[in-house]
Coordinates of C-alpha atoms and ligand atoms in Angstrom, one line a residue:
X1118 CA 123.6 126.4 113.9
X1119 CA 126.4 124.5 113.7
X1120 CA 129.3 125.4 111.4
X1121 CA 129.4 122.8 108.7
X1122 CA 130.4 123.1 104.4
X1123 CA 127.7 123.4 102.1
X1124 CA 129.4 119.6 101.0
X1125 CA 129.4 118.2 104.3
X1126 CA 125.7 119.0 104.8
X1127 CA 124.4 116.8 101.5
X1128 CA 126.9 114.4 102.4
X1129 CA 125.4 114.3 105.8
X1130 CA 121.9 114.2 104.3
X1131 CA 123.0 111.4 102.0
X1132 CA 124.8 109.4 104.5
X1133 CA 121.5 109.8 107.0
X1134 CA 118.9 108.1 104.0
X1135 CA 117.3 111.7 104.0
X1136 CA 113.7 111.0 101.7
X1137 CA 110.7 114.1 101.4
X1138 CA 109.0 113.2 104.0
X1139 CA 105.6 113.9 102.5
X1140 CA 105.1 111.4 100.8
X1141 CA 106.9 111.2 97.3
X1142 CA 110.2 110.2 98.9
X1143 CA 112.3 112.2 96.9
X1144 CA 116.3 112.0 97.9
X1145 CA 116.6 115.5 99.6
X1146 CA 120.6 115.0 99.2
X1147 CA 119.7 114.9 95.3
X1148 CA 117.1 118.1 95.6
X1149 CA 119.3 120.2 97.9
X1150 CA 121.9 119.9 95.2
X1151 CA 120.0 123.2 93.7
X1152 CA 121.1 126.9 93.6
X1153 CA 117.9 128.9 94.4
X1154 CA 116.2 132.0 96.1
X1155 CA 113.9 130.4 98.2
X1156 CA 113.4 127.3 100.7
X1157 CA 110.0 126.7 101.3
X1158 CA 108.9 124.4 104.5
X1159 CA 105.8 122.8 103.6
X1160 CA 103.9 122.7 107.0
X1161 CA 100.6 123.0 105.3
X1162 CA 99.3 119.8 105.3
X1163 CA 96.0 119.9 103.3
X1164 CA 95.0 116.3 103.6
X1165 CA 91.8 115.6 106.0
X1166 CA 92.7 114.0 109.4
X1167 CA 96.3 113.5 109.2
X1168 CA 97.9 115.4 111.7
X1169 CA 101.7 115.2 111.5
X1170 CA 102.8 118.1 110.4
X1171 CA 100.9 120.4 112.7
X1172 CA 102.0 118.3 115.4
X1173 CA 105.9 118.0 114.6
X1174 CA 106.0 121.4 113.9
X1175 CA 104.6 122.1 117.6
X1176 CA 106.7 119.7 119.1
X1177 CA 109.7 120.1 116.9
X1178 CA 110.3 124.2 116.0
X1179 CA 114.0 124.4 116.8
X1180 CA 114.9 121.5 114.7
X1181 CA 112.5 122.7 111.7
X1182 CA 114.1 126.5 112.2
X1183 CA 117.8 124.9 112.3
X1184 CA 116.7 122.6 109.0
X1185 CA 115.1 125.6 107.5
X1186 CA 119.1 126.9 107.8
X1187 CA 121.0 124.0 106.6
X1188 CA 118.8 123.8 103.8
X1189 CA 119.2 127.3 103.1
X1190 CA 123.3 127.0 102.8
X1191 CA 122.7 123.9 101.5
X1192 CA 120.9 125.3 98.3
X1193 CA 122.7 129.1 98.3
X1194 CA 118.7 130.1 99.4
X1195 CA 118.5 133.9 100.8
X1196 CA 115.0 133.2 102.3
X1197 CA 113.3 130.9 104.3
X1198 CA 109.4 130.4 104.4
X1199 CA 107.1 128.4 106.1
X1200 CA 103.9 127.8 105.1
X1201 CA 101.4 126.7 107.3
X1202 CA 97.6 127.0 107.9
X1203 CA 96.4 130.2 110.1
X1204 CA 94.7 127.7 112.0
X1205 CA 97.6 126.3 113.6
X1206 CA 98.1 128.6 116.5
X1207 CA 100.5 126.5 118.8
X1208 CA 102.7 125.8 115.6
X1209 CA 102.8 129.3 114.5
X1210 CA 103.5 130.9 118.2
X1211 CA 106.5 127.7 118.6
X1212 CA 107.8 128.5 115.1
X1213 CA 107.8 132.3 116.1
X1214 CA 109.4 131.8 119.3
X1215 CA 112.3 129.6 117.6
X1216 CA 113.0 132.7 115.2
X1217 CA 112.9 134.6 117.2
X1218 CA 115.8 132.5 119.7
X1219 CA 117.9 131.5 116.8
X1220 CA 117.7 135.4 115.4
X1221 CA 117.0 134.2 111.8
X1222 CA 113.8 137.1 111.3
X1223 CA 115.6 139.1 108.9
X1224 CA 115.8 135.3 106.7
X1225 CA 112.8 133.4 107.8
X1226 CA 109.7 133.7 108.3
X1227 CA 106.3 131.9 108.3
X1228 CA 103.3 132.1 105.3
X1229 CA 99.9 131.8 107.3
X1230 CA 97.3 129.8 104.4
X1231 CA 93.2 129.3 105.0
X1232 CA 92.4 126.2 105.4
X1233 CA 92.3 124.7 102.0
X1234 CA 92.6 121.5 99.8
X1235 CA 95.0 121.0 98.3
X1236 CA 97.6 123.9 99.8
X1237 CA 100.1 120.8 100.4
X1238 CA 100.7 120.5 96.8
X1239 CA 103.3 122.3 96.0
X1240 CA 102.5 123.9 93.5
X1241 CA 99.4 125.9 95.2
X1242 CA 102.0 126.4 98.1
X1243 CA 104.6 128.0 96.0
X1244 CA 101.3 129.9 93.8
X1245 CA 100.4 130.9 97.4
X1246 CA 103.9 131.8 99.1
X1247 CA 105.7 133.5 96.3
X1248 CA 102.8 134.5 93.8
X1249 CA 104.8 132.2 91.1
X1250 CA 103.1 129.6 88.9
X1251 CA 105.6 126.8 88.0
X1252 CA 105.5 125.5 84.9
X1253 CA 103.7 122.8 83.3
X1254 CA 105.6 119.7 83.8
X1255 CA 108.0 121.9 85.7
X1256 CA 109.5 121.9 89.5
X1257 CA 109.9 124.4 92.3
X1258 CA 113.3 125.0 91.1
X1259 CA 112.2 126.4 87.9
X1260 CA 110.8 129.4 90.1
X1261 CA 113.4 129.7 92.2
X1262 CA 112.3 127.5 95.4
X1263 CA 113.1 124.1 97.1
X1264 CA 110.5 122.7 98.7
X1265 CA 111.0 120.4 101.6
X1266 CA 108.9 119.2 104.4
X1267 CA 108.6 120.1 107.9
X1268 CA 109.1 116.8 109.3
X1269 CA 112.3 116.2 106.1
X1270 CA 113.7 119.6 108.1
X1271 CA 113.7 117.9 111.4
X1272 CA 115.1 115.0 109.8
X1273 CA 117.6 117.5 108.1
X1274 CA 119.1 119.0 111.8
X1275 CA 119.3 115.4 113.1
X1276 CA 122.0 114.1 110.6
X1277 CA 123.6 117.5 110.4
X1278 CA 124.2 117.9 114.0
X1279 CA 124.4 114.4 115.5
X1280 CA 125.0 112.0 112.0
X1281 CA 121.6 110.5 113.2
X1282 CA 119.5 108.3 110.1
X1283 CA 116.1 108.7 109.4
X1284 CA 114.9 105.6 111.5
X1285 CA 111.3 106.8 112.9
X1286 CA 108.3 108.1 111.3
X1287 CA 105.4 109.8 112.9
X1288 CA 102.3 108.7 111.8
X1289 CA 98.5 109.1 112.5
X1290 CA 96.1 106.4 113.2
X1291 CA 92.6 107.6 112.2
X1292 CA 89.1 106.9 111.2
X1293 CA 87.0 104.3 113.3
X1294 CA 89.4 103.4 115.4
X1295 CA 88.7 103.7 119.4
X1296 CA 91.9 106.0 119.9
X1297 CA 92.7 108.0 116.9
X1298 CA 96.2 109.5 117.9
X1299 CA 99.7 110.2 116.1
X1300 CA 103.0 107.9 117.0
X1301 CA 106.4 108.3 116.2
X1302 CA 107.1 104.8 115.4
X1303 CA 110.6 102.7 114.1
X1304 CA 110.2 102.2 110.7
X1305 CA 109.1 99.1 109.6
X1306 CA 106.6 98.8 112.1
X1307 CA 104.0 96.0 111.0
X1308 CA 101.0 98.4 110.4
X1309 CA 98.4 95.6 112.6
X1310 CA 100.8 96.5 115.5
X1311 CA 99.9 100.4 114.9
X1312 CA 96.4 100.0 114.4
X1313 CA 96.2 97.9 117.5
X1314 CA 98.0 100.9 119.8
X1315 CA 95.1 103.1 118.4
X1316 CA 92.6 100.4 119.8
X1317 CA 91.6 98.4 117.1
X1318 CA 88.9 99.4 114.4
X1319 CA 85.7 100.0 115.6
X1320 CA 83.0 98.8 113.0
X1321 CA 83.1 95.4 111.2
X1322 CA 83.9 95.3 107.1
X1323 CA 86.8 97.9 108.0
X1324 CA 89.4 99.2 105.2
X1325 CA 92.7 101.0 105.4
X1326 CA 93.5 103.8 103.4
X1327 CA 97.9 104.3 103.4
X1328 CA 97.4 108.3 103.6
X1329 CA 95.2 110.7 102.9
X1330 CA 91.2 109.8 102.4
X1331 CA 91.6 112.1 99.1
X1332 CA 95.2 110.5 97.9
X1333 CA 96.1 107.5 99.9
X1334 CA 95.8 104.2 98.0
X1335 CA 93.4 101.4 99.6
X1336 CA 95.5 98.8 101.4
X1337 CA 94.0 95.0 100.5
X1338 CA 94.3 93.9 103.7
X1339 CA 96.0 95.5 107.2
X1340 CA 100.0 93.6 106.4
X1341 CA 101.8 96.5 105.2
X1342 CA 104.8 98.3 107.1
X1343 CA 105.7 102.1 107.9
X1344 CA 108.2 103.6 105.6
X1345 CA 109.6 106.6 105.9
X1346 CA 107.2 108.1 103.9
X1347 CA 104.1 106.8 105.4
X1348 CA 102.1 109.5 107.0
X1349 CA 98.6 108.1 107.8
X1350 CA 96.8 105.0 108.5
X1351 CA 92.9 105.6 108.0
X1352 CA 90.2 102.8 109.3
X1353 CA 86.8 103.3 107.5
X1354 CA 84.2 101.3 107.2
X1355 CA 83.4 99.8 104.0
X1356 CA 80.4 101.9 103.0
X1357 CA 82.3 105.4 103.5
X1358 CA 82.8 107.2 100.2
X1359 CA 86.6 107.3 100.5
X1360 CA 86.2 103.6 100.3
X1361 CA 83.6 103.4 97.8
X1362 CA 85.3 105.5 95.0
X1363 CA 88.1 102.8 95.4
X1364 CA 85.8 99.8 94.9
X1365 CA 84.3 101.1 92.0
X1366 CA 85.0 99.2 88.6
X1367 CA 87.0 100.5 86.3
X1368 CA 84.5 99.5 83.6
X1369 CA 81.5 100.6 85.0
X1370 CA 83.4 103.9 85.6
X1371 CA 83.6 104.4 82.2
X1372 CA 80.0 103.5 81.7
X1373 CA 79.1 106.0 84.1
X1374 CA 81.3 108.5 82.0
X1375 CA 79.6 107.7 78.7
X1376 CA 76.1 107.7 79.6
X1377 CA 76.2 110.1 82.5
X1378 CA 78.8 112.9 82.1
X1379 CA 77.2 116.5 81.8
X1380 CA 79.5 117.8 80.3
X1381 CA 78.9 121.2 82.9
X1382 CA 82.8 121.6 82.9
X1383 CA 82.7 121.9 86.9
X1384 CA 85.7 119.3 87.1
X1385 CA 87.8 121.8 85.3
X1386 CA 86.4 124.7 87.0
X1387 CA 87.5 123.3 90.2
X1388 CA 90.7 121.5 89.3
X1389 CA 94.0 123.2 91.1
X1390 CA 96.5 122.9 88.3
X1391 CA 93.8 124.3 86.0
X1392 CA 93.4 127.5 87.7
X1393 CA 97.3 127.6 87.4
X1394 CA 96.7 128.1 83.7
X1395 CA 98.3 124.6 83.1
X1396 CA 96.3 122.8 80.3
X1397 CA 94.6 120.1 82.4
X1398 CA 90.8 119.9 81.8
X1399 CA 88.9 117.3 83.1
X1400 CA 85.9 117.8 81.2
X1401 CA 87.5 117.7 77.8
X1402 CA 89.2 114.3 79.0
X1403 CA 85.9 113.0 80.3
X1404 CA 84.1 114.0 76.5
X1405 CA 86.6 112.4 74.7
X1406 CA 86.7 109.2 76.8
X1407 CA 82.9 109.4 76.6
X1408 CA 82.8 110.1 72.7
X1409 CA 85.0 106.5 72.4
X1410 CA 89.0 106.7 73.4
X1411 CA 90.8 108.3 70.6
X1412 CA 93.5 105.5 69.1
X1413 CA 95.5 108.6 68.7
X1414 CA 97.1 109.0 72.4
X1415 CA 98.9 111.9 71.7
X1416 CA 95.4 113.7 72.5
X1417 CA 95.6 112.6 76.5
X1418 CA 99.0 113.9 76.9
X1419 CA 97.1 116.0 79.6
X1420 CA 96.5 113.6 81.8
X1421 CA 99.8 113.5 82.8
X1422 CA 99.7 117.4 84.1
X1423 CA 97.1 115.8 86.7
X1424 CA 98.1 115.7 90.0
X1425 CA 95.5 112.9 91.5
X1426 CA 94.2 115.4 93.8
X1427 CA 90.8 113.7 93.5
X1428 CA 88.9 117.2 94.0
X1429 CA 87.3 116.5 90.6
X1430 CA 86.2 113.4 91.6
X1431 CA 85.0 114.2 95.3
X1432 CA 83.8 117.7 95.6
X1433 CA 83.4 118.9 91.9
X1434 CA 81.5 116.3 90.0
X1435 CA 77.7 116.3 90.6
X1436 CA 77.1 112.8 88.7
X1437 CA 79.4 110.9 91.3
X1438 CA 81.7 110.4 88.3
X1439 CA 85.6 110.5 88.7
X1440 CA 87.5 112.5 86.1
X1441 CA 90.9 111.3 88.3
X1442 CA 90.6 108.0 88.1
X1443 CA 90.1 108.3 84.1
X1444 CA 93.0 110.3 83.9
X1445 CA 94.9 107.9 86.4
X1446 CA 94.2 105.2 84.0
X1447 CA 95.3 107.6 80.9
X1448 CA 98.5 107.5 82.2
X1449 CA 99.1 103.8 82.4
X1450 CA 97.9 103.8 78.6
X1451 CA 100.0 106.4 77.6
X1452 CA 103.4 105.1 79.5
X1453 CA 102.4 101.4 77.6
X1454 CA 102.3 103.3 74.1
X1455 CA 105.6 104.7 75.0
X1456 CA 104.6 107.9 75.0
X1457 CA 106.2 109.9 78.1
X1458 CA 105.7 112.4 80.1
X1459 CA 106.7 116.2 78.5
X1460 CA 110.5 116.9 80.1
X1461 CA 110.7 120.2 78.7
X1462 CA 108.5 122.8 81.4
X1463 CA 106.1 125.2 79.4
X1464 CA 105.2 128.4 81.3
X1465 CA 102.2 129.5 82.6
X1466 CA 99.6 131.9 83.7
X1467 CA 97.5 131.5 86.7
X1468 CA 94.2 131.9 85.4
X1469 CA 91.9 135.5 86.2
X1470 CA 90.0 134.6 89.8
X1471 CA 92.4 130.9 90.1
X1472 CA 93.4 131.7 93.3
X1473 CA 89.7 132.2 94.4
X1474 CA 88.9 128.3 93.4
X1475 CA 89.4 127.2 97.2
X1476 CA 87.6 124.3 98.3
X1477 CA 87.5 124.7 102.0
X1478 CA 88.7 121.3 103.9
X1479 CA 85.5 121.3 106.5
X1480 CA 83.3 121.6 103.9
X1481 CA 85.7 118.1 102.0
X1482 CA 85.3 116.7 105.2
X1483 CA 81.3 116.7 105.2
X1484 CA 81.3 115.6 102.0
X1485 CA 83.4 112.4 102.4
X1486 CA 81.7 111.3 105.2
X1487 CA 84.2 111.9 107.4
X1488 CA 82.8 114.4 110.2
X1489 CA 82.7 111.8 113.0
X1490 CA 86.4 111.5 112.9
X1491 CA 87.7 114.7 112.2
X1492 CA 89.4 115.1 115.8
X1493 CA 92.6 115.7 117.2
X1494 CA 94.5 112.7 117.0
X1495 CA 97.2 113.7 119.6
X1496 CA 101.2 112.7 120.0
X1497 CA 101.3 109.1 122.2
X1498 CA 104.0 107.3 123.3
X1499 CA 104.1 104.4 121.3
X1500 CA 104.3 101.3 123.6
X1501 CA 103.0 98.6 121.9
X1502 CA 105.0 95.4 122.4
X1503 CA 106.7 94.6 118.7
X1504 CA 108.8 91.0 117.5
X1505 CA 109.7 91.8 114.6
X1506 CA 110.1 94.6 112.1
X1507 CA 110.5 94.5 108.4
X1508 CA 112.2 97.7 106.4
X1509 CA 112.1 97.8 102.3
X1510 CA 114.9 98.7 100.3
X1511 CA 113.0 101.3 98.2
X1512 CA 111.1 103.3 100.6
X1513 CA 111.9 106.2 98.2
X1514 CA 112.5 107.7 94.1
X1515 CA 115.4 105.9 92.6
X1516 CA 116.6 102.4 92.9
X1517 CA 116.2 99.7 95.8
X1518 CA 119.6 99.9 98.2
X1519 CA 121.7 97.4 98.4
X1520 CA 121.6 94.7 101.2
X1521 CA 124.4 95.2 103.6
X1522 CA 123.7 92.4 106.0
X1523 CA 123.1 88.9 106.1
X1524 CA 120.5 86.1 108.0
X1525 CA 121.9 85.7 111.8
X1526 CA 124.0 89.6 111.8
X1527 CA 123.0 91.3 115.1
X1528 CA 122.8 95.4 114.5
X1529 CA 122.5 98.1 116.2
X1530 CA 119.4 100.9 116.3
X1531 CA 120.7 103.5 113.7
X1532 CA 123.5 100.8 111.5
X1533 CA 123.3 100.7 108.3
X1534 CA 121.5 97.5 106.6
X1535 CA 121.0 99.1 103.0
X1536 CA 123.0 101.3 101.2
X1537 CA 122.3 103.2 97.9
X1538 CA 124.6 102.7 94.8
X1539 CA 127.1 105.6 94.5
X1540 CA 125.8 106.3 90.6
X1541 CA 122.4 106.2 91.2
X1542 CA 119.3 107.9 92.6
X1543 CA 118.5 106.3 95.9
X1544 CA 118.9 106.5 99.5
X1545 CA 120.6 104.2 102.3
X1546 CA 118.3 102.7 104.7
X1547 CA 119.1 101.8 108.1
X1548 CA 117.9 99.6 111.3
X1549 CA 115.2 101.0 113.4
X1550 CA 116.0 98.8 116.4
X1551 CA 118.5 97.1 117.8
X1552 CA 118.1 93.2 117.0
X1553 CA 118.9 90.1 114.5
X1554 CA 118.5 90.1 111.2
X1555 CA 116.2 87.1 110.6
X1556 CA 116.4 87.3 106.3
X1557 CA 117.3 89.8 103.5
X1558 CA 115.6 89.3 100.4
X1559 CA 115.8 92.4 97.4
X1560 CA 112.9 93.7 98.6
X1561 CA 113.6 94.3 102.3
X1562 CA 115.6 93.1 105.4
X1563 CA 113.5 91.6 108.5
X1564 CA 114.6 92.2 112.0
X1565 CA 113.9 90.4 115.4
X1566 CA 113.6 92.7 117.8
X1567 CA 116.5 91.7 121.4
Ligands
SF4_1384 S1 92.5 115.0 90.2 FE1 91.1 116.2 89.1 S2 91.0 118.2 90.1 FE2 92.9 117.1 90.7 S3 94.5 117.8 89.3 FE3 93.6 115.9 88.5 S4 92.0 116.6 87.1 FE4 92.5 118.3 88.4
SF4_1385 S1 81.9 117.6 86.6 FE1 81.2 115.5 86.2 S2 79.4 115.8 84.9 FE2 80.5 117.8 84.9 S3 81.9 117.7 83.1 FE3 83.0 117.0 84.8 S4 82.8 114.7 84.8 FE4 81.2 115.6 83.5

């Protein structure tokens, strides 16, 4: 570990366009600026099929042990923890080894989780790793804990020890595709060029899911780019269930609710943040919505303690009805009456027997159809040919950088084309290859690749 200020490690972070690399793209300069007990390494990764964690964490230890340590000076943190699935036996036995080199045992060490959904969110990792319940509308910081991920703690040593930006992302290619396999790719990588180093799709009619089957949003078509947060590309064909609970109409959804829902309270039984003790229940949401939506909002206010996990939706519910997507669309109604989310964290209980409410991921995997692809999806080089690529502004929580190039500017791999206003939330962005810039627009900067 190198010997570097507290202050010159966020500024290093901040400078390098540092996001959580798990997918909500939070400025990690902005959350290491904490003073806590704990940093916890979320290596758990609970989503079907996507592979990237288990594989940086076996390809990258000594970076993710050094991170672990910068973000532990970083945030005044006395202990380092790890969590990751038992399963993971290559990961664990790297991660040991690194420990072990770096003599950091007496600070870090690793948290060995079943193999559950959804032990990536992090508040069953923190339930799980430190026995605390955060809050209702609360953060990891109200119990103590940061919580960054593996791949955001490789990212971490890179621009702490050589200055070096956040200009690739790993990402796996899954589904029915004739090479499912994981790529560490240069941001802004057209997502057809990915899809096309996996092989191409391999049934007619197919869709792309942009992350996880269980909370990855269905792409219209296949013209999106990587961002730094982008973990997964899934090809399915247009009859698997992932795909088919993102077709359905909103309308007829709430058809199905009012003639259908059996009110059996399984939804809440099942639902993660309810067995934290937080006052999220599904079935309550899906009786009132049923009964005729209240004109009185403040009733819903719930919703927003839902996470979108989706295990209501696609494991709980035995009418095929989707609690999620009711309170997804709660939401919107609420934040158009003005009414926002609570700011203020209430404290909570973990329910008698919550942590017992495990839904095992091989058992998600069977029931959303996706058993045929559940395989390895190993590290490739990625060689695919590439003219251009485009990288967004925003590829993160805050406000769009600001444009630091023009049409016809030739950069370098690593300059940066986007910077983040000094008052605001944000994060640079810089140029994942070495080319011309062929147009800047507010949204995001196009490269030709020389
Ligand atoms: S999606 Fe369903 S199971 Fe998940 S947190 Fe929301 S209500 Fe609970
Ligand atoms: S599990 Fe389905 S049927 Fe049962 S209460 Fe929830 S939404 Fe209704």
């Amino acid at each position: 570990m190198k010997k570097v200020s507290r202050n010159e490690i966020l500024k290093r972070i901040r400078e390098a366009g540092i996001v959580g690399a798990g997918g909500a793209g939070f400025p990690t300069h902005v959350k290491y600026d904490a003073n806590v007990e704990f940093v916890v390494a979320n290596g758990a990764e609970c989503e079907p099929l996507i592979r990237v964690d288990r594989l940086t964490m076996q390809n990258h230890p000594r970076e993710i042990v050094l991170g672990m340590q910068y973000a532990m000076k970083a945030t005044g943190a006395s202990r380092g923890i790890i969590g990751l699935k038992a399963k993971y036996k290559d990961a664990i036995a790297a991660l040991e080894e690194q420990i072990r080199l770096q003599q950091v045992s007496d600070s870090i060490s690793l948290f060995k989780m079943d193999d559950f959904y959804p032990a990536g969110d992090e508040f069953i990792l923190i339930r799980e790793v430190l026995g605390r319940t955060i809050p209702e509308y609360g953060l990891p910081r109200d119990v103590g804990a940061v919580v960054s991920n593996v791949s955001t703690l490789v990212d971490v040593t890179r621009a702490v020890e050589n200055k070096q930006p956040v200009i690739t992302r790993k990402v796996t290619v899954g589904g029915a595709v004739n090479s499912p396999a994981t790529f560490e790719v240069p941001v802004g990588t057209p997502y057809e060029t990915l899809i096309r180093a996996a092989g191409n799709p391999t049934v007619e009619n197919a869709r792309l899911i942009v992350g996880g089957p269980m909370m990855g949003a269905l792409s219209p078509d296949f013209s999106g780019v990587v961002t730094k947060t982008t973990t997964s590309l899934l090809i399915l064909p247009e009859t698997n269930p992932v795909i088919l609970r993102r077709l359905t109409d909103k309308k007829r959804q709430l058809h199905l609710t009012r003639s259908a829902c059996l009110k059996c309270m399984l939804c809440s039984e099942l639902c993660p943040r309810n067995a934290l003790g937080h006052e999220l229940y599904p079935d309550r949401i899906m009786r009132s919505v049923a009964a005729g939506v209240s004109e009185d909002l403040k009733a819903y206010t719930g919703a927003y303690l839902c996470s979108e996990c989706g295990l209501c939706a696609t494991f709980a519910c035995v009418m095929n009805l989707d609690p999620c997507a009711m309170n997804v669309e709660l939401k919107k109604h609420l934040w158009d009456a003005g009414i926002k989310r609570p700011s203020v964290p209430r404290p909570t209980e973990a329910r008698v027997f919550g942590d017992l409410r495990h839904v095992p991921v091989k058992r998600l995997v069977a029931r959303l159809g996706l058993t045929p692809y559940d395989g390895p999806a190993v590290l490739k080089d990625f060689t695919e040919p590439m003219k251009t690529v485009t990288i967004p502004l925003r590829q993160h929580i805050g406000v769009p950088a600001v444009a630091c190039v023009k049409a016809g500017d030739t950069v370098t791999a690593g300059q940066l084309i986007g910077a983040a206003p000094e008052d605001k939330l944000g994060a640079n962005v810089h140029s994942s290859v070495a080319g011309r810039i062929l147009e800047v627009t507010s949204q995001a900067v196009t490269i030709e690749l020389i």
